[in-house]
Every structure is written in structure tokens, then in C-alpha cells.
PDB file of C-alpha atoms in Angstrom:
ATOM      1  CA  MET N   1     110.392 122.426  89.488  1.00 44.00           C
ATOM      2  CA  PRO N   2     109.209 125.907  89.809  1.00 45.00           C
ATOM      3  CA  LEU N   3     108.087 127.256  93.169  1.00 45.00           C
ATOM      4  CA  THR N   4     106.156 130.558  92.736  1.00 48.00           C
ATOM      5  CA  GLY N   5     104.267 131.939  95.836  1.00 54.00           C
ATOM      6  CA  ASP N   6     101.922 129.217  96.817  1.00 57.00           C
ATOM      7  CA  HIS N   7     102.203 127.213  93.417  1.00 56.00           C
ATOM      8  CA  PHE N   8     104.625 124.186  93.017  1.00 54.00           C
ATOM      9  CA  LEU N   9     104.978 122.439  89.760  1.00 55.00           C
ATOM     10  CA  ILE N  10     106.506 118.941  89.612  1.00 56.00           C
ATOM     11  CA  HIS N  11     107.347 117.869  86.092  1.00 53.00           C
ATOM     12  CA  ARG N  12     109.022 114.566  85.534  1.00 52.00           C
ATOM     13  CA  GLY N  13     109.023 113.854  89.229  1.00 52.00           C
ATOM     14  CA  ASP N  14     110.102 110.143  88.646  1.00 53.00           C
ATOM     15  CA  GLY N  15     113.720 111.073  87.867  1.00 58.00           C
ATOM     16  CA  PHE N  16     114.826 112.622  91.334  1.00 59.00           C
ATOM     17  CA  LEU N  17     112.209 111.584  94.000  1.00 64.00           C
ATOM     18  CA  GLU N  18     114.524 112.377  96.935  1.00 69.00           C
ATOM     19  CA  ASP N  19     114.895 115.981  95.715  1.00 67.00           C
ATOM     20  CA  VAL N  20     111.124 116.300  95.217  1.00 66.00           C
ATOM     21  CA  GLU N  21     110.407 115.092  98.747  1.00 68.00           C
ATOM     22  CA  LYS N  22     112.994 117.483 100.227  1.00 70.00           C
ATOM     23  CA  ILE N  23     111.604 120.388  98.324  1.00 65.00           C
ATOM     24  CA  LEU N  24     108.129 119.448  99.307  1.00 66.00           C
ATOM     25  CA  SER N  25     109.081 119.438 102.956  1.00 68.00           C
ATOM     26  CA  TYR N  26     110.084 123.064 102.680  1.00 66.00           C
ATOM     27  CA  THR N  27     106.987 124.281 100.943  1.00 64.00           C
ATOM     28  CA  PRO N  28     103.957 125.771 102.744  1.00 64.00           C
ATOM     29  CA  ASN N  29     100.924 123.422 103.379  1.00 63.00           C
ATOM     30  CA  GLY N  30      98.603 125.695 101.587  1.00 60.00           C
ATOM     31  CA  ARG N  31     100.342 125.481  98.348  1.00 56.00           C
ATOM     32  CA  GLN N  32      99.016 124.455  95.018  1.00 57.00           C
ATOM     33  CA  THR N  33     100.913 121.416  93.777  1.00 59.00           C
ATOM     34  CA  ALA N  34     100.781 119.978  90.295  1.00 59.00           C
ATOM     35  CA  LEU N  35     102.489 116.571  89.512  1.00 61.00           C
ATOM     36  CA  PHE N  36     103.161 115.473  86.112  1.00 58.00           C
ATOM     37  CA  SER N  37     105.128 112.156  85.564  1.00 59.00           C
ATOM     38  CA  ALA N  38     105.772 109.980  82.586  1.00 60.00           C
ATOM     39  CA  THR N  39     105.737 106.933  84.881  1.00 63.00           C
ATOM     40  CA  PHE N  40     104.048 106.063  88.232  1.00 63.00           C
ATOM     41  CA  PRO N  41     106.350 103.681  90.142  1.00 68.00           C
ATOM     42  CA  PRO N  42     105.212 103.295  93.903  1.00 70.00           C
ATOM     43  CA  ALA N  43     107.334 106.227  95.053  1.00 66.00           C
ATOM     44  CA  VAL N  44     105.704 108.715  92.558  1.00 65.00           C
ATOM     45  CA  ASP N  45     102.234 107.118  93.385  1.00 64.00           C
ATOM     46  CA  ARG N  46     102.975 107.909  97.142  1.00 62.00           C
ATOM     47  CA  ILE N  47     103.976 111.520  96.404  1.00 61.00           C
ATOM     48  CA  ALA N  48     100.797 111.953  94.430  1.00 60.00           C
ATOM     49  CA  ARG N  49      98.539 110.466  97.242  1.00 55.00           C
ATOM     50  CA  GLU N  50     100.186 113.010  99.700  1.00 52.00           C
ATOM     51  CA  VAL N  51      99.479 116.065  97.730  1.00 55.00           C
ATOM     52  CA  THR N  52      95.736 115.298  97.231  1.00 76.00           C
ATOM     53  CA  VAL N  53      95.000 114.993 101.080  1.00 77.00           C
ATOM     54  CA  ASP N  54      93.994 117.730 103.230  1.00 81.00           C
ATOM     55  CA  ALA N  55      93.313 117.814 106.951  1.00 83.00           C
ATOM     56  CA  GLU N  56      89.699 116.438 106.510  1.00 89.00           C
ATOM     57  CA  ARG N  57      89.632 114.602 103.263  1.00 90.00           C
ATOM     58  CA  VAL N  58      91.270 112.446 100.507  1.00 87.00           C
ATOM     59  CA  TYR N  59      90.453 113.303  96.979  1.00 89.00           C
ATOM     60  CA  VAL N  60      90.619 110.596  94.144  1.00 88.00           C
ATOM     61  CA  ALA N  61      89.928 110.387  90.651  1.00 87.00           C
ATOM     62  CA  TRP N  62      89.554 107.307  88.434  1.00 83.00           C
ATOM     63  CA  THR N  63      88.450 106.391  84.922  1.00 82.00           C
ATOM     64  CA  ALA N  64      86.356 103.811  83.282  1.00 83.00           C
ATOM     65  CA  PRO N  65      84.793 104.057  79.790  1.00 83.00           C
ATOM     66  CA  GLU N  66      81.104 104.579  81.296  1.00 86.00           C
ATOM     67  CA  GLU N  67      82.456 107.120  83.942  1.00 86.00           C
ATOM     68  CA  TYR N  68      85.026 109.600  85.077  1.00 86.00           C
ATOM     69  CA  THR N  69      84.864 109.717  88.772  1.00 90.00           C
ATOM     70  CA  LEU N  70      86.027 112.279  91.257  1.00 92.00           C
ATOM     71  CA  MET N  71      85.180 111.773  94.876  1.00 93.00           C
ATOM     72  CA  ALA N  72      86.199 112.958  98.384  1.00 94.00           C
ATOM     73  CA  LEU N  73      86.599 110.528 101.343  1.00 91.00           C
ATOM     74  CA  ASP N  74      87.216 111.301 104.894  1.00 90.00           C
ATOM     75  CA  HIS N  75      90.226 109.876 106.567  1.00 86.00           C
ATOM     76  CA  GLU N  76      88.362 106.766 107.643  1.00 89.00           C
ATOM     77  CA  GLY N  77      87.370 105.961 104.103  1.00 87.00           C
ATOM     78  CA  ASN N  78      83.748 106.961 104.235  1.00 92.00           C
ATOM     79  CA  ASP N  79      82.213 108.809 101.143  1.00 94.00           C
ATOM     80  CA  VAL N  80      81.891 112.647 101.491  1.00 96.00           C
ATOM     81  CA  TRP N  81      80.914 113.509  97.928  1.00 97.00           C
ATOM     82  CA  HIS N  82      81.195 111.769  94.446  1.00 95.00           C
ATOM     83  CA  ARG N  83      80.904 113.414  90.999  1.00 95.00           C
ATOM     84  CA  ASN N  84      80.277 111.533  87.777  1.00 92.00           C
ATOM     85  CA  LEU N  85      82.073 113.599  85.126  1.00 88.00           C
ATOM     86  CA  GLY N  86      80.684 111.595  82.248  1.00 84.00           C
ATOM     87  CA  PRO N  87      82.028 109.059  80.079  1.00 83.00           C
ATOM     88  CA  PHE N  88      85.855 108.712  79.603  1.00 81.00           C
ATOM     89  CA  VAL N  89      86.509 108.259  75.818  1.00 80.00           C
ATOM     90  CA  SER N  90      90.146 107.221  75.048  1.00 75.00           C
ATOM     91  CA  GLN N  91      92.119 104.330  73.992  1.00 72.00           C
ATOM     92  CA  HIS N  92      93.923 104.539  77.355  1.00 71.00           C
ATOM     93  CA  SER N  93      93.062 105.029  80.781  1.00 67.00           C
ATOM     94  CA  GLY N  94      93.342 108.300  82.654  1.00 71.00           C
ATOM     95  CA  GLY N  95      96.044 109.321  84.851  1.00 70.00           C
ATOM     96  CA  THR N  96      95.247 112.880  86.076  1.00 77.00           C
ATOM     97  CA  SER N  97      95.627 113.567  89.871  1.00 79.00           C
ATOM     98  CA  PRO N  98      93.186 116.015  91.625  1.00 87.00           C
ATOM     99  CA  ILE N  99      94.947 119.346  92.613  1.00 84.00           C
ATOM    100  CA  ILE N 100      94.010 121.131  96.018  1.00 85.00           C
ATOM    101  CA  TYR N 101      93.919 124.764  95.724  1.00 84.00           C
ATOM    102  CA  GLN N 102      92.607 126.972  98.345  1.00 87.00           C
ATOM    103  CA  ASP N 103      88.908 125.871  98.798  1.00 91.00           C
ATOM    104  CA  MET N 104      88.803 123.984  95.431  1.00 92.00           C
ATOM    105  CA  VAL N 105      89.601 120.548  94.090  1.00 92.00           C
ATOM    106  CA  ILE N 106      90.695 121.002  90.352  1.00 90.00           C
ATOM    107  CA  LEU N 107      90.710 118.194  87.949  1.00 88.00           C
ATOM    108  CA  GLY N 108      91.745 117.869  84.287  1.00 85.00           C
ATOM    109  CA  ASN N 109      89.548 115.696  81.987  1.00 81.00           C
ATOM    110  CA  GLU N 110      91.636 115.093  78.905  1.00 77.00           C
ATOM    111  CA  GLN N 111      89.796 112.843  76.523  1.00 74.00           C
ATOM    112  CA  GLY N 112      91.642 110.828  73.964  1.00 66.00           C
ATOM    113  CA  ASP N 113      89.118 110.827  71.008  1.00 61.00           C
ATOM    114  CA  GLU N 114      86.908 113.908  70.286  1.00 57.00           C
ATOM    115  CA  ASP N 115      85.622 112.207  67.238  1.00 62.00           C
ATOM    116  CA  ALA N 116      83.984 109.669  69.545  1.00 55.00           C
ATOM    117  CA  ASN N 117      82.227 112.375  71.603  1.00 65.00           C
ATOM    118  CA  GLY N 118      85.032 112.650  74.189  1.00 66.00           C
ATOM    119  CA  ILE N 119      84.969 116.149  75.578  1.00 73.00           C
ATOM    120  CA  SER N 120      88.155 117.556  77.413  1.00 78.00           C
ATOM    121  CA  PHE N 121      87.926 120.218  80.023  1.00 82.00           C
ATOM    122  CA  LEU N 122      89.562 121.618  83.191  1.00 88.00           C
ATOM    123  CA  ALA N 123      86.986 121.917  86.136  1.00 91.00           C
ATOM    124  CA  ALA N 124      87.089 123.022  89.747  1.00 94.00           C
ATOM    125  CA  PHE N 125      84.848 121.734  92.492  1.00 95.00           C
ATOM    126  CA  ASP N 126      84.208 123.018  96.148  1.00 97.00           C
ATOM    127  CA  ARG N 127      86.447 120.912  98.413  1.00 94.00           C
ATOM    128  CA  ARG N 128      83.552 120.591 101.066  1.00 95.00           C
ATOM    129  CA  THR N 129      80.609 119.721  98.906  1.00 96.00           C
ATOM    130  CA  GLY N 130      81.674 118.540  95.422  1.00 96.00           C
ATOM    131  CA  GLU N 131      79.665 121.334  93.684  1.00 97.00           C
ATOM    132  CA  PRO N 132      81.096 122.528  90.544  1.00 96.00           C
ATOM    133  CA  ARG N 133      82.770 126.010  90.752  1.00 96.00           C
ATOM    134  CA  TRP N 134      83.718 126.458  87.227  1.00 94.00           C
ATOM    135  CA  GLN N 135      84.830 124.594  83.860  1.00 92.00           C
ATOM    136  CA  ARG N 136      86.841 125.415  80.975  1.00 91.00           C
ATOM    137  CA  ALA N 137      87.127 123.624  77.633  1.00 81.00           C
TER     138      ALA N 137
END
């Protein structure tokens, strides 16, 4: 679990959740956190939800074959903004969590089948408005 400046990477967080929580308690609030886990038991899910929340909004992403959705909600559950990232082409559902970094929300879009027009990319959106900032293939 590297911690470099304001970046924190959790890889395989499901194996040592107590250690991850302790380390997170010592990291700065403005950090960039990325979580990768092979499984998502309730405790890992809770950590993932905590790192995709800021003082004003909750950021969520989910997939369905017809739409890959990224949206921001206020803390009362009201829609702030919503982005349709296009269809999600894969034999599995998506499992990527949004990453909050500075004034952006970053989301990976890993499609499972490029032969069926699934286009993978990494994109950043303005945290306040949801407007696209950049996209990389």
C-alpha cells in the first residue's frame, strides 16, 4: 500500500482491512485514494464508499449493458449531476469506484469486449459540475 505525497493506493484491501483503516486514519483528507480488491465483502464496500465522498457530495458509478453511469448526489441523496458514459460491453458487470482527486472525479471504464464495440478509457470530470475534463484511451 504505497503512500506518496497525496496519493494512496490500496491493492488487495480485502486481506487486511484493519490495517487499511488504520493507515487511512493517518492520511490527509485531500489525498487521492485508489482501491483495487479481488472481492468486495461488506467491509471493503464500506471503505470504498468512504473514499468516494467529499464534504459536499457522494460519487457513484454503476454499469448496465445500455449505460455506464457516473453521478454525484448531495448528502441528502438528491441528484447533483449525472453522466451517461455510453453502453457497457462486457460479459461481467463493472466494478470500478470513482476516485476523487483535487477538483476532479476520475473513473476507469474498462470494457470487456472491444470486438463488440466496447471502448475502454480513463476519464476525469469536474467534481462540482460533472463536465468532462479529459479522457485517455
